GROMACS .gro file of C-alpha atoms in nm:
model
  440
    1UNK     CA    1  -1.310  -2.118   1.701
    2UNK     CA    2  -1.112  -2.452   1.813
    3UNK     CA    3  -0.713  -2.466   1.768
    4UNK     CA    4  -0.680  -2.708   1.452
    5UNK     CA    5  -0.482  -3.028   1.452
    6UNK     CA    6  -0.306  -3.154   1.140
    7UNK     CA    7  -0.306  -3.465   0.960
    8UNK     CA    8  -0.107  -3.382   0.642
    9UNK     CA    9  -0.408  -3.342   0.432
   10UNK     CA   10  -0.548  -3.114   0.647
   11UNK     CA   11  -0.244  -2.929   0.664
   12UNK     CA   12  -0.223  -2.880   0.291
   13UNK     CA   13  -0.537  -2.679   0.353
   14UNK     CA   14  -0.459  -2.484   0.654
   15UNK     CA   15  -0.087  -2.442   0.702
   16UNK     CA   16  -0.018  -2.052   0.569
   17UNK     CA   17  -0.356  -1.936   0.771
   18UNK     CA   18  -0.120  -1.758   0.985
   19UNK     CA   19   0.184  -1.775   0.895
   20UNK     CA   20   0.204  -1.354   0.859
   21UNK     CA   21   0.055  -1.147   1.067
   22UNK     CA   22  -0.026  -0.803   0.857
   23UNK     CA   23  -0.143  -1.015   0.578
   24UNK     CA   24  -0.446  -1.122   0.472
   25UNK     CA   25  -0.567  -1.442   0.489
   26UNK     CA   26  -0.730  -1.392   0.114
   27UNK     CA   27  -1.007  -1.211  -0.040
   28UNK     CA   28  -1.237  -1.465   0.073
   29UNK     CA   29  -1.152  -1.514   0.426
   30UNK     CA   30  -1.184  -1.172   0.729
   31UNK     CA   31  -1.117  -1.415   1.062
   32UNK     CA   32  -0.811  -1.497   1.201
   33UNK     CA   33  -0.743  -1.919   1.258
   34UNK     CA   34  -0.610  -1.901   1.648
   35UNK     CA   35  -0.350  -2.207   1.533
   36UNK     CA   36  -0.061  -1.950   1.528
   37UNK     CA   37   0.299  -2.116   1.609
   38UNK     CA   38   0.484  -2.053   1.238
   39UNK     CA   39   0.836  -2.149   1.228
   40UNK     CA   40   0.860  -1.989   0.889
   41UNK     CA   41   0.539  -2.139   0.713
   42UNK     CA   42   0.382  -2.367   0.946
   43UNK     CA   43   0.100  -2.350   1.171
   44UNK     CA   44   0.158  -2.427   1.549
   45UNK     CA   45   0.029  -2.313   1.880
   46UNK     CA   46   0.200  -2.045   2.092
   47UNK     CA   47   0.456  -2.150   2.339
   48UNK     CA   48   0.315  -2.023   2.696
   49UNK     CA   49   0.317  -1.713   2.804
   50UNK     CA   50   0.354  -1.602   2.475
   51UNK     CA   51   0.111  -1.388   2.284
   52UNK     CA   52   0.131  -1.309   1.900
   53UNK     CA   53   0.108  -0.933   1.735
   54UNK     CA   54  -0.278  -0.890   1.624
   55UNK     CA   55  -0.291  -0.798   1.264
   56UNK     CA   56  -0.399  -0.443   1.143
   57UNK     CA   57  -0.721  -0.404   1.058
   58UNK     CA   58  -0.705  -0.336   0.686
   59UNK     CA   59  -0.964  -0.368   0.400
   60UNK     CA   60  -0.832  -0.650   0.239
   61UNK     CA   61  -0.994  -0.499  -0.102
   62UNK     CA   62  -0.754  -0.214  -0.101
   63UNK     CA   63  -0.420  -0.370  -0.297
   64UNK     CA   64  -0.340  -0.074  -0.380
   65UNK     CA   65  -0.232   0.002  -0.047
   66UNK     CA   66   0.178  -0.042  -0.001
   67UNK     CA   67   0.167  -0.282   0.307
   68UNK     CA   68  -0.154  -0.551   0.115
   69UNK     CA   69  -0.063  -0.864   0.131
   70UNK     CA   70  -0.278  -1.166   0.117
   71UNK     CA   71  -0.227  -1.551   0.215
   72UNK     CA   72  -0.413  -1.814   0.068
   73UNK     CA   73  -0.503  -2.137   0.173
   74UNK     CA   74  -0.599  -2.344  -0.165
   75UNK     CA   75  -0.358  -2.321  -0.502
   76UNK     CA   76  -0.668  -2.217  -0.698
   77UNK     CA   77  -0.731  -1.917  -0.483
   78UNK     CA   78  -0.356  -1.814  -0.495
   79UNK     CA   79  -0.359  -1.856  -0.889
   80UNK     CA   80  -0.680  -1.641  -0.893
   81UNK     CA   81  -0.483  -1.334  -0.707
   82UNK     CA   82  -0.165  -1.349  -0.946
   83UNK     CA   83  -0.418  -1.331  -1.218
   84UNK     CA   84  -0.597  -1.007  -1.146
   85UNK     CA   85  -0.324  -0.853  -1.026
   86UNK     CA   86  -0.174  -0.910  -1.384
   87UNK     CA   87  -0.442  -0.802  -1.523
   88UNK     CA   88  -0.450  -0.458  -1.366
   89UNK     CA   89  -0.096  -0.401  -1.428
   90UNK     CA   90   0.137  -0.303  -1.718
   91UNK     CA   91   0.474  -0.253  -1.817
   92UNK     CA   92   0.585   0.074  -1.991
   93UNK     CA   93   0.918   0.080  -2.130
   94UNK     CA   94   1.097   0.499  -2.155
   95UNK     CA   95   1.381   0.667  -2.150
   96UNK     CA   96   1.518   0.713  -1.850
   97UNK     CA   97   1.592   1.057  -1.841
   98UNK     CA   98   1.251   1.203  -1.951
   99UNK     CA   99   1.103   1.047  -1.595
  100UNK     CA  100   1.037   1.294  -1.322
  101UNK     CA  101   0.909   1.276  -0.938
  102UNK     CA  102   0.731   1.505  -0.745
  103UNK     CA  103   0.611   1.560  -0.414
  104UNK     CA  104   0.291   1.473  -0.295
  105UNK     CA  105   0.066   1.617  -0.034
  106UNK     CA  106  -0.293   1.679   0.047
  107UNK     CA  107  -0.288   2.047  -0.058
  108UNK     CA  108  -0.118   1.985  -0.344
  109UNK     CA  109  -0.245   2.008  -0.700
  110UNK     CA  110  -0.125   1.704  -0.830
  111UNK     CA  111  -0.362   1.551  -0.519
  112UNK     CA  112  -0.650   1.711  -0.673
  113UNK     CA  113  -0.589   1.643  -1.063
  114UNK     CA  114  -0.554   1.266  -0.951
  115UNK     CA  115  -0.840   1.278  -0.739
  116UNK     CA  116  -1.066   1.428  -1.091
  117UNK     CA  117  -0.902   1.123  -1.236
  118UNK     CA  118  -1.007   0.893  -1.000
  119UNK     CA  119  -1.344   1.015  -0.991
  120UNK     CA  120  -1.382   0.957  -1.358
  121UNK     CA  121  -1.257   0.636  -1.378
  122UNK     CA  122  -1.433   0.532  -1.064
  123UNK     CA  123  -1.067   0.451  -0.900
  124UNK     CA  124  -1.088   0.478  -0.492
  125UNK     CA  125  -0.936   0.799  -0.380
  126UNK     CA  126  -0.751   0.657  -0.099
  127UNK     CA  127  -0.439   0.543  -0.274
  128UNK     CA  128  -0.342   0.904  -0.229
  129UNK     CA  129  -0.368   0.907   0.081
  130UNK     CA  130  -0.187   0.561   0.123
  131UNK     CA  131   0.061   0.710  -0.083
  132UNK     CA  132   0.107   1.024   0.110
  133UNK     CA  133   0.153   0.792   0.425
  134UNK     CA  134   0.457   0.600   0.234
  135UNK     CA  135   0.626   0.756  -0.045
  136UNK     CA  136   0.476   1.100  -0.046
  137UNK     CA  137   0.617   1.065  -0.447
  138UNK     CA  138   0.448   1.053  -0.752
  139UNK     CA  139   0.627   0.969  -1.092
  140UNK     CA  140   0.539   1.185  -1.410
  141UNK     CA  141   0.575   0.995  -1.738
  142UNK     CA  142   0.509   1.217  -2.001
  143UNK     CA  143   0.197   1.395  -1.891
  144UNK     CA  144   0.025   1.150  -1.647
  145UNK     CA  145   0.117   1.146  -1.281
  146UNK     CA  146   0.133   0.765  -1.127
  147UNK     CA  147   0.159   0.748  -0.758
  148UNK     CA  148   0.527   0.563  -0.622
  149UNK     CA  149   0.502   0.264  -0.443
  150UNK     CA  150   0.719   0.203  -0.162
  151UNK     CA  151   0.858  -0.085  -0.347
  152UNK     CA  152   0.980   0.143  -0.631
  153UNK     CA  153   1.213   0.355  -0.401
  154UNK     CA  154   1.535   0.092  -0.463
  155UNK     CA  155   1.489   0.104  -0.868
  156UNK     CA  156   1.371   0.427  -0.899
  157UNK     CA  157   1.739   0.468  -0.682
  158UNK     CA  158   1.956   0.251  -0.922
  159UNK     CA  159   1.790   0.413  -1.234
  160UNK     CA  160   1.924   0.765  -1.086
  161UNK     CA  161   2.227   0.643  -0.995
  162UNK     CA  162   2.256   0.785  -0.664
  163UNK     CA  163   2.212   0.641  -0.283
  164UNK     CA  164   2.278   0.740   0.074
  165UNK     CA  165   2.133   0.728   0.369
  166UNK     CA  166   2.108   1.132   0.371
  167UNK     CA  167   1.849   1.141   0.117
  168UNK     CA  168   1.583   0.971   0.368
  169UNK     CA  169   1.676   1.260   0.615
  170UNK     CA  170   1.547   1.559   0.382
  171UNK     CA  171   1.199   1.732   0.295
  172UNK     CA  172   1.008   1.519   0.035
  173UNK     CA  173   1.027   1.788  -0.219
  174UNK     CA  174   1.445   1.817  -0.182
  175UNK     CA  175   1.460   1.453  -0.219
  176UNK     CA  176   1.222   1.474  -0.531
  177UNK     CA  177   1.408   1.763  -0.717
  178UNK     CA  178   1.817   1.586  -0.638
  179UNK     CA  179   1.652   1.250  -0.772
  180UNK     CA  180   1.536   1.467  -1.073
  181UNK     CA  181   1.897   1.642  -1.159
  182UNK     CA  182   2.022   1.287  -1.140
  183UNK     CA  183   1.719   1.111  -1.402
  184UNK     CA  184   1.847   1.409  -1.624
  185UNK     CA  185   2.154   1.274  -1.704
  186UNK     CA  186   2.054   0.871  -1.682
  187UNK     CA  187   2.167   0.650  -1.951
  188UNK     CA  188   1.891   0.379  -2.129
  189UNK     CA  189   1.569   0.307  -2.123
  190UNK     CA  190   1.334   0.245  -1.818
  191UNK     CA  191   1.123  -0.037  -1.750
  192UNK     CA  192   0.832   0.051  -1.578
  193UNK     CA  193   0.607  -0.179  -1.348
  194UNK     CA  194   0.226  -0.008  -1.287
  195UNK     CA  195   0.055  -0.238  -1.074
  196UNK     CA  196  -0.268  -0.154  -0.906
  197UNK     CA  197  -0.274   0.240  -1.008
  198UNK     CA  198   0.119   0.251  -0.872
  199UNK     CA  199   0.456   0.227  -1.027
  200UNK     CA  200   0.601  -0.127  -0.846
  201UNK     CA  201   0.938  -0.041  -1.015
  202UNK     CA  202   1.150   0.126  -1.228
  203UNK     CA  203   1.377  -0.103  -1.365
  204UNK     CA  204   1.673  -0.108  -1.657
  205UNK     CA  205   1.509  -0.134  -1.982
  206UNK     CA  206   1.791  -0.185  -2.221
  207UNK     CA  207   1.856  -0.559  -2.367
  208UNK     CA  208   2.065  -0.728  -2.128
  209UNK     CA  209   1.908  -0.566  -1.818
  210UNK     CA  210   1.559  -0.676  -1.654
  211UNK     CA  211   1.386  -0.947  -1.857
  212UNK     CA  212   0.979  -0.950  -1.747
  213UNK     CA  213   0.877  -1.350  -1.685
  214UNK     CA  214   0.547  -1.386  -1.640
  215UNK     CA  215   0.447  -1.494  -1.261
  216UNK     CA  216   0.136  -1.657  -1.348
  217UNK     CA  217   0.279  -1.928  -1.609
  218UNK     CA  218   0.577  -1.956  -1.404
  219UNK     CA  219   0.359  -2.047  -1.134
  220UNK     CA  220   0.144  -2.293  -1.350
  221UNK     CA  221   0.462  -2.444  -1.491
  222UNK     CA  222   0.552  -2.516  -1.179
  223UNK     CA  223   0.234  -2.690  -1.088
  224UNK     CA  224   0.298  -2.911  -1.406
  225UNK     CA  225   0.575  -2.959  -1.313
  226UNK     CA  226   0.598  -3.087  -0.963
  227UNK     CA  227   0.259  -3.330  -1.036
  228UNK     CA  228   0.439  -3.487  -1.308
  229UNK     CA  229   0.754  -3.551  -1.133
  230UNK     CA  230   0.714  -3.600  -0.760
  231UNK     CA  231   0.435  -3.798  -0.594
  232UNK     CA  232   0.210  -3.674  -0.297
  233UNK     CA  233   0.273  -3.297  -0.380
  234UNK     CA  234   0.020  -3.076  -0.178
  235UNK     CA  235  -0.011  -2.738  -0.205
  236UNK     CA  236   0.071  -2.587   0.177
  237UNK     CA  237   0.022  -2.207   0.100
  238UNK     CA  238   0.139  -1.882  -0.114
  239UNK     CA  239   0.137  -1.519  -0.042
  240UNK     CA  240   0.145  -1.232  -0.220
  241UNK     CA  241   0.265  -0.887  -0.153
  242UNK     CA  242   0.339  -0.586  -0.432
  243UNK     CA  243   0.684  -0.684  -0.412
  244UNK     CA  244   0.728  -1.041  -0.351
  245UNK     CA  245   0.497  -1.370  -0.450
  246UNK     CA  246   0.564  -1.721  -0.270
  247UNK     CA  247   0.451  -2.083  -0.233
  248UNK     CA  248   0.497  -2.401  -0.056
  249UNK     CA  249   0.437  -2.733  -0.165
  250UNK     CA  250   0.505  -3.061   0.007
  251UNK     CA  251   0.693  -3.355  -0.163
  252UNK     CA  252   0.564  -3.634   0.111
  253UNK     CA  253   0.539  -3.920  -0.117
  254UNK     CA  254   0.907  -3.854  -0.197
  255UNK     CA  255   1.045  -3.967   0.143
  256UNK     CA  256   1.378  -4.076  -0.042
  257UNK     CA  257   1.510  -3.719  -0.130
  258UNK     CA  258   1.583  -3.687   0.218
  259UNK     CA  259   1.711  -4.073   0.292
  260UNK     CA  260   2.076  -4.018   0.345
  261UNK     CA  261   1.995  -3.732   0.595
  262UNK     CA  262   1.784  -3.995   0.761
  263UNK     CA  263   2.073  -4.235   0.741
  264UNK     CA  264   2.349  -4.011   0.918
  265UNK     CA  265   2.113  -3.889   1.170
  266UNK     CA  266   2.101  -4.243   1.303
  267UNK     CA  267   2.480  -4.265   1.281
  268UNK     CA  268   2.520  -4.008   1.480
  269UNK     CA  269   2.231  -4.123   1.739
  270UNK     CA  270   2.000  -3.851   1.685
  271UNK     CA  271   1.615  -3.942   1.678
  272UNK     CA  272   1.539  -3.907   1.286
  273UNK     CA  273   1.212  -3.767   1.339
  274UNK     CA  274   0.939  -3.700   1.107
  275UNK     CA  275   1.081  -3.546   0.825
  276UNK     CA  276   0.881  -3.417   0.470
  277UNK     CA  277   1.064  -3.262   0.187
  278UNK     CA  278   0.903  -2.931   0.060
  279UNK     CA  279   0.989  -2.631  -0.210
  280UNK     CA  280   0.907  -2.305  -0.230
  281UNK     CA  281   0.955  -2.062  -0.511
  282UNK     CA  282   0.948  -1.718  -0.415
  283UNK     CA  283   0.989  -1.463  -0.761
  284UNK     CA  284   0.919  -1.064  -0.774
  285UNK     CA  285   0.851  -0.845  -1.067
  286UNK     CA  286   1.019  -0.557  -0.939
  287UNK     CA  287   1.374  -0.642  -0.888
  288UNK     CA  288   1.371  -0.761  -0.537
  289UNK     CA  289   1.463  -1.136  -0.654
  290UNK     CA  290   1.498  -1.387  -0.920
  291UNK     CA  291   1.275  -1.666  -0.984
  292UNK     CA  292   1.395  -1.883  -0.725
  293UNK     CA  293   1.347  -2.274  -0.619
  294UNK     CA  294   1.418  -2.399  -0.228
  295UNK     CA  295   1.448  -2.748  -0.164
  296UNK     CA  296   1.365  -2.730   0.258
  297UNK     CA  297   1.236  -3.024   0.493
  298UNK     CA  298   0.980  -3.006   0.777
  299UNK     CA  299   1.078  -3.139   1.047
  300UNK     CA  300   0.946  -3.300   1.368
  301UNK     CA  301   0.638  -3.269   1.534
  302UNK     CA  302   0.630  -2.889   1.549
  303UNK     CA  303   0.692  -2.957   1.164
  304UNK     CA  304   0.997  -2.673   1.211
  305UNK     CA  305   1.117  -2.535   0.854
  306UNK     CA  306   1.439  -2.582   0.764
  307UNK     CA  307   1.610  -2.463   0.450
  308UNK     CA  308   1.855  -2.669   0.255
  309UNK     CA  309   2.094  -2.334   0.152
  310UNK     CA  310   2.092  -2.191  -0.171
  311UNK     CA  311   1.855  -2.203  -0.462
  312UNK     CA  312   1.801  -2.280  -0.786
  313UNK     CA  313   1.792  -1.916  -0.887
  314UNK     CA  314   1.758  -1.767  -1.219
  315UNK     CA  315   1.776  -1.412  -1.261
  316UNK     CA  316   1.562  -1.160  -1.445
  317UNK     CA  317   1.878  -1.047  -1.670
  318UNK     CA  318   1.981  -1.150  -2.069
  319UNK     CA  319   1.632  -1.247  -2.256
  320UNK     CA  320   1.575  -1.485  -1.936
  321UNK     CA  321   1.166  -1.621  -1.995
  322UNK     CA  322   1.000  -1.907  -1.907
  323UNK     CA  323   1.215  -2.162  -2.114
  324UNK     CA  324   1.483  -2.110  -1.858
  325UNK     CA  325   1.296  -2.153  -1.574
  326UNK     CA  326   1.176  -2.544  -1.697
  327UNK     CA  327   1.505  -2.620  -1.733
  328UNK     CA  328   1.600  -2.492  -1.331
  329UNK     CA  329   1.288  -2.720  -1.228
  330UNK     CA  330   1.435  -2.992  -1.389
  331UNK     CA  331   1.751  -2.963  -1.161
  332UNK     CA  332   1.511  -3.000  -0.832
  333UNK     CA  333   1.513  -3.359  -0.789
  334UNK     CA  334   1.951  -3.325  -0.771
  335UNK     CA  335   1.955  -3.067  -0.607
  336UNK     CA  336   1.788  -3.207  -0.278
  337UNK     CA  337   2.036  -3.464  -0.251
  338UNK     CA  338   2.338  -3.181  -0.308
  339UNK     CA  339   2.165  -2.948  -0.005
  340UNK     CA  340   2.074  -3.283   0.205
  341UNK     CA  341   2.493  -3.283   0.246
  342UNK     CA  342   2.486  -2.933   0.363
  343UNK     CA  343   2.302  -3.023   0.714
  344UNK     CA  344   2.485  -3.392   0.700
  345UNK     CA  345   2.852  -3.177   0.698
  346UNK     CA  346   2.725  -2.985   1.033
  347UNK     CA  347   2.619  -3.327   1.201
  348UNK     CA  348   3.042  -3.364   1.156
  349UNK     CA  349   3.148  -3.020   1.264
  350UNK     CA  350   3.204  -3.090   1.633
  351UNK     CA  351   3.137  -2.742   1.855
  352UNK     CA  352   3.328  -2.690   2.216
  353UNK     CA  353   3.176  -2.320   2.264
  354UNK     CA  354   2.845  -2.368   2.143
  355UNK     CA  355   2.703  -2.040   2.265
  356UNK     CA  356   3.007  -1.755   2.104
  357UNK     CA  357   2.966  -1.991   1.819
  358UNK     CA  358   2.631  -1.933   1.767
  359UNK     CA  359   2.655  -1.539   1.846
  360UNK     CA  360   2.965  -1.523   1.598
  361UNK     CA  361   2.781  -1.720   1.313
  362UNK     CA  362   2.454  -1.502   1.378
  363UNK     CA  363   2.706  -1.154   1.370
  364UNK     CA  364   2.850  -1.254   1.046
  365UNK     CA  365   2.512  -1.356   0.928
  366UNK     CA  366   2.369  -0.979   1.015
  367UNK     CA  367   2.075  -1.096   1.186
  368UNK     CA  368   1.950  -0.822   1.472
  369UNK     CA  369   2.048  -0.852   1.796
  370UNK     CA  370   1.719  -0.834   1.954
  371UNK     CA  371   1.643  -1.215   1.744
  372UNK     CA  372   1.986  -1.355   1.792
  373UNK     CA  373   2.017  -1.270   2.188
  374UNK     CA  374   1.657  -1.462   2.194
  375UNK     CA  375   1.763  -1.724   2.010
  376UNK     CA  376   2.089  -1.763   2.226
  377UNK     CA  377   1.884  -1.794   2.520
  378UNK     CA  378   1.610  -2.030   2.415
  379UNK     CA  379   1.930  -2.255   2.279
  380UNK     CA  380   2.088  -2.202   2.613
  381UNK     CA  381   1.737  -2.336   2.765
  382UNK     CA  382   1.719  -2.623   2.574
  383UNK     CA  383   2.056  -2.783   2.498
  384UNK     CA  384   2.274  -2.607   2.803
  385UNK     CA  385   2.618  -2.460   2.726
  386UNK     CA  386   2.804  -2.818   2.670
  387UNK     CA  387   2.980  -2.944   2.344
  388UNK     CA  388   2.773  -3.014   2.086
  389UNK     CA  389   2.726  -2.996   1.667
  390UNK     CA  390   2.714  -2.712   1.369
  391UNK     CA  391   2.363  -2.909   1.358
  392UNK     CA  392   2.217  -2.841   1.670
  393UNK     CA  393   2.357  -2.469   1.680
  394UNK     CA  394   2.167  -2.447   1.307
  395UNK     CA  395   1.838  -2.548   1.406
  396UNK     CA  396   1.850  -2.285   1.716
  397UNK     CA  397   1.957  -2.025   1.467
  398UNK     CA  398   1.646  -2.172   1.276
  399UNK     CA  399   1.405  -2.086   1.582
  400UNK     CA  400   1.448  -1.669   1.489
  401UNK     CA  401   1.193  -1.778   1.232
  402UNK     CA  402   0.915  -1.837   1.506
  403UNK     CA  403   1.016  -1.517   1.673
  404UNK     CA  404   0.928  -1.354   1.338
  405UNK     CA  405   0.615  -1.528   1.328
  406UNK     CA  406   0.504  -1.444   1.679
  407UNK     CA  407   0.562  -1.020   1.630
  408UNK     CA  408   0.344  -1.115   1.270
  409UNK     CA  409   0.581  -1.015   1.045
  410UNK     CA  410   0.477  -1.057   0.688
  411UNK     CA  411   0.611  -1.296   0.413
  412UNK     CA  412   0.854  -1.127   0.262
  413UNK     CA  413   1.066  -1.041   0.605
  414UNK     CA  414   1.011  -1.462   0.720
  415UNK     CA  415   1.131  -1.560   0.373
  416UNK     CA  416   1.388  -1.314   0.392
  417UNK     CA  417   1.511  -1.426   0.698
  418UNK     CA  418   1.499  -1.783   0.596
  419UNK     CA  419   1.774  -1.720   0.338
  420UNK     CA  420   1.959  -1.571   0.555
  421UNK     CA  421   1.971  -1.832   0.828
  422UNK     CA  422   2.031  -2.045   0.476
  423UNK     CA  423   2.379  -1.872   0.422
  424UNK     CA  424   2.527  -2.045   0.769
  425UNK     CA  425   2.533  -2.356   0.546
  426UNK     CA  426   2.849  -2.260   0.398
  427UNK     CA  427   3.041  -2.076   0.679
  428UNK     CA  428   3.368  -2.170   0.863
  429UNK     CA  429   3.201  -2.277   1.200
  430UNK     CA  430   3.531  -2.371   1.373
  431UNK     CA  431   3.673  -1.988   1.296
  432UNK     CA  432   3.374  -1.925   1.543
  433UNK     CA  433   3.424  -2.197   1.805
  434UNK     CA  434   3.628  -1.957   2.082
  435UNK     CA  435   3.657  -1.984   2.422
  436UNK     CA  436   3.603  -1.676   2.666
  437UNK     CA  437   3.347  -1.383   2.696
  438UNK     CA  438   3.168  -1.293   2.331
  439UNK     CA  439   3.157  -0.920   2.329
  440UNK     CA  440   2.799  -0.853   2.104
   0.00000   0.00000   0.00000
């Protein structure tokens, strides 16, 4: 198969084929596109010499399995995934302290009265042993058993009220029975997320804590939305994972949002290259994240990602439902031209030490070292070690995302990483601009 090359209609068809490497591509689609340079979303070709992380080989019918994820090229395909996963999953709302886990194994009888279930309801077999693999937990509400998702481990956590790095370090069936002395005693009700024969979550039930909005509609409302509003939108790609959904849509008839950028770029006699505006909202059902919006740009020919800082976010908490997401979409159009100032404020942050700046800023960021000693020395490669801009040092931070994309990480860690790299938008750079060696 040839290496693509993008027009931008094309690339509203083809730009998440490979944009995570353990996911797949979507129910309909088993070969990999070789177009495979991502910074963050977008399809490019490998620098040279480098190679990219081949993807597992994984049934992509089994979403049950903890690691599934798909990516999907068209909207309608990535609207037909949120749907059946919806419709194989529930939400079961108990109290907290009648929940119990136990430890699963192969030899086990709970194995074998879920694997009599299974083989009555026709339910594939292997999610126990993809459970096993992972969690090695089950979770008994009332008298069914419902295999724990790896997903679940952080709620399930928070509902117990206890933490630690310790409790990874003991026997399954330990770490089972001190989560159980601690459900004993828990306060409220539960909220429980079942998805795909697995409990996603277990989440605070009670009024004020977790409030369920549907992904689907929010999805489709933000469809509506964004055609309504904003001209040339395009649908670039979504994802889906058990504990994370995500799309991308380009703005490019809305070259405007992004005019002032444009404007101080040329006062400050930087090439204003290609430029697109683009949002993404990412949302989760089991407490990893609100229903968020990112206003971001691509940028240049290598149509680089960069994110504009923080999002509209609205959190699952209070009664929060669809109503409140509308009104967070119709912030968007303001709130590209607050985050446009975020990137024109580095263009006037003037950097002597380029490099410690750009370790510090990474360090206070917590990104690994193994992606910000790359970074330093691909930055070092391109721009030297001379004075320079906040903005420069940004868009090399930006560059981890490609590193991501190269070891195929999946959607959730890129996306992850993206708001990260995000947060340097509002740090002191000049408390990091110091002479002398940086001791990492």
């Amino acid at each position: 198969m040839e290496p693509f090359f993008f027009c931008v209609k094309q690339r509203a068809s083809a730009m998440l084929v490979a944009a995570f490497g353990d996911c797949r591509i979507s129910e309909q689609f088993t070969a990999r596109v070789p177009v495979i340079r991502i910074s963050g979303w977008i399809n490019k070709n490998l620098r040279k010499g480098e190679k990219r992380k081949v993807e597992r080989n994984m049934n992509e019918t089994k979403v049950y399995a903890d690691s599934y994820c798909a990516v999907f090229r068209e909207q309608k395909d990535f609207l037909e995934c949120i749907r059946s996963r919806m419709e194989n999953s529930c939400w079961d709302r108990r109290k907290s302290k009648t929940l119990r886990l136990a430890a699963l194994t192969e030899e086990s009888p709970i194995a074998d009265q879920l694997r009599e279930k299974y083989a009555r309801e026709g339910v594939d077999e292997d999610i126990i042993k993809d459970t096993i693999s992972n969690t090695g937990l089950v979770l008994r509400v009332k008298n069914e058993y419902y295999p724990v998702r790896s997903c679940a481990i952080k709620s399930i956590l928070d509902r117990a009220g206890i933490g630690g790095a310790g409790l990874r370090r003991v026997e399954r069936n330990v770490y089972a029975r001190i989560l159980n002395e601690c459900l004993k005693v828990a306060q409220g009700d539960a909220l429980l997320r079942i998805s795909e024969g697995k409990v996603s979550a277990v989440l605070g039930g009670d009024g004020s804590d977790y409030a369920v909005i549907d992904t689907e509609q929010l999805y489709l409302h933000t469809i509506d939305y964004l055609n309504a509003n904003f001209h040339g939108v395009h649908y670039l790609g979504g994802f889906y994972e058990h504990d994370r959904v995500s799309a991308l849509w380009e703005l490019s008839g809305e070259p405007a949002l992004l005019d002032a950028y444009r404007k101080e770029l040329d006062l400050a006699g930087k090439t204003a290259e290609e430029m697109v505006p683009v949002v993404r909202v990412t949302t989760s059902d089991t407490g990893a994240g609100g229903a968020n919006i990112y206003p971001m740009l691509l940028y240049g020919r290598e149509n680089m990602t960069i994110n504009l800082g923080d999002p509209l976010r609205l959190g699952h908490r209070n009664g929060t439902g669809i109503a409140e997401y509308d009104k967070q979409l119709k912030l968007l159009y303001g709130k590209y031209q607050l985050a446009a100032g975020n990137l024109i404020r580095l263009l006037h942050i003037p950097i002597q030490n380029p490099v410690n700046c750009m370790k510090g800023v990474m360090d206070k960021l917590g990104i690994a070292r193994k992606y910000s000693a790359d970074a330093v020395d691909l930055f070092v490669a391109q721009y030297g070690e001379d004075p320079c801009t906040a903005h420069e040092i940004y868009y090399g931070i930006s560059e981890i995302l490609y590193r991501l994309a190269c070891e195929g990480a999946e959607g959730s860690v890129i996306t992850a990483m993206e708001e990260k790299i995000a947060r340097a938008l509002s740090v002191s750079w000049e408390d990091f601009d110091v002479p002398g060696a940086y001791k990492w």
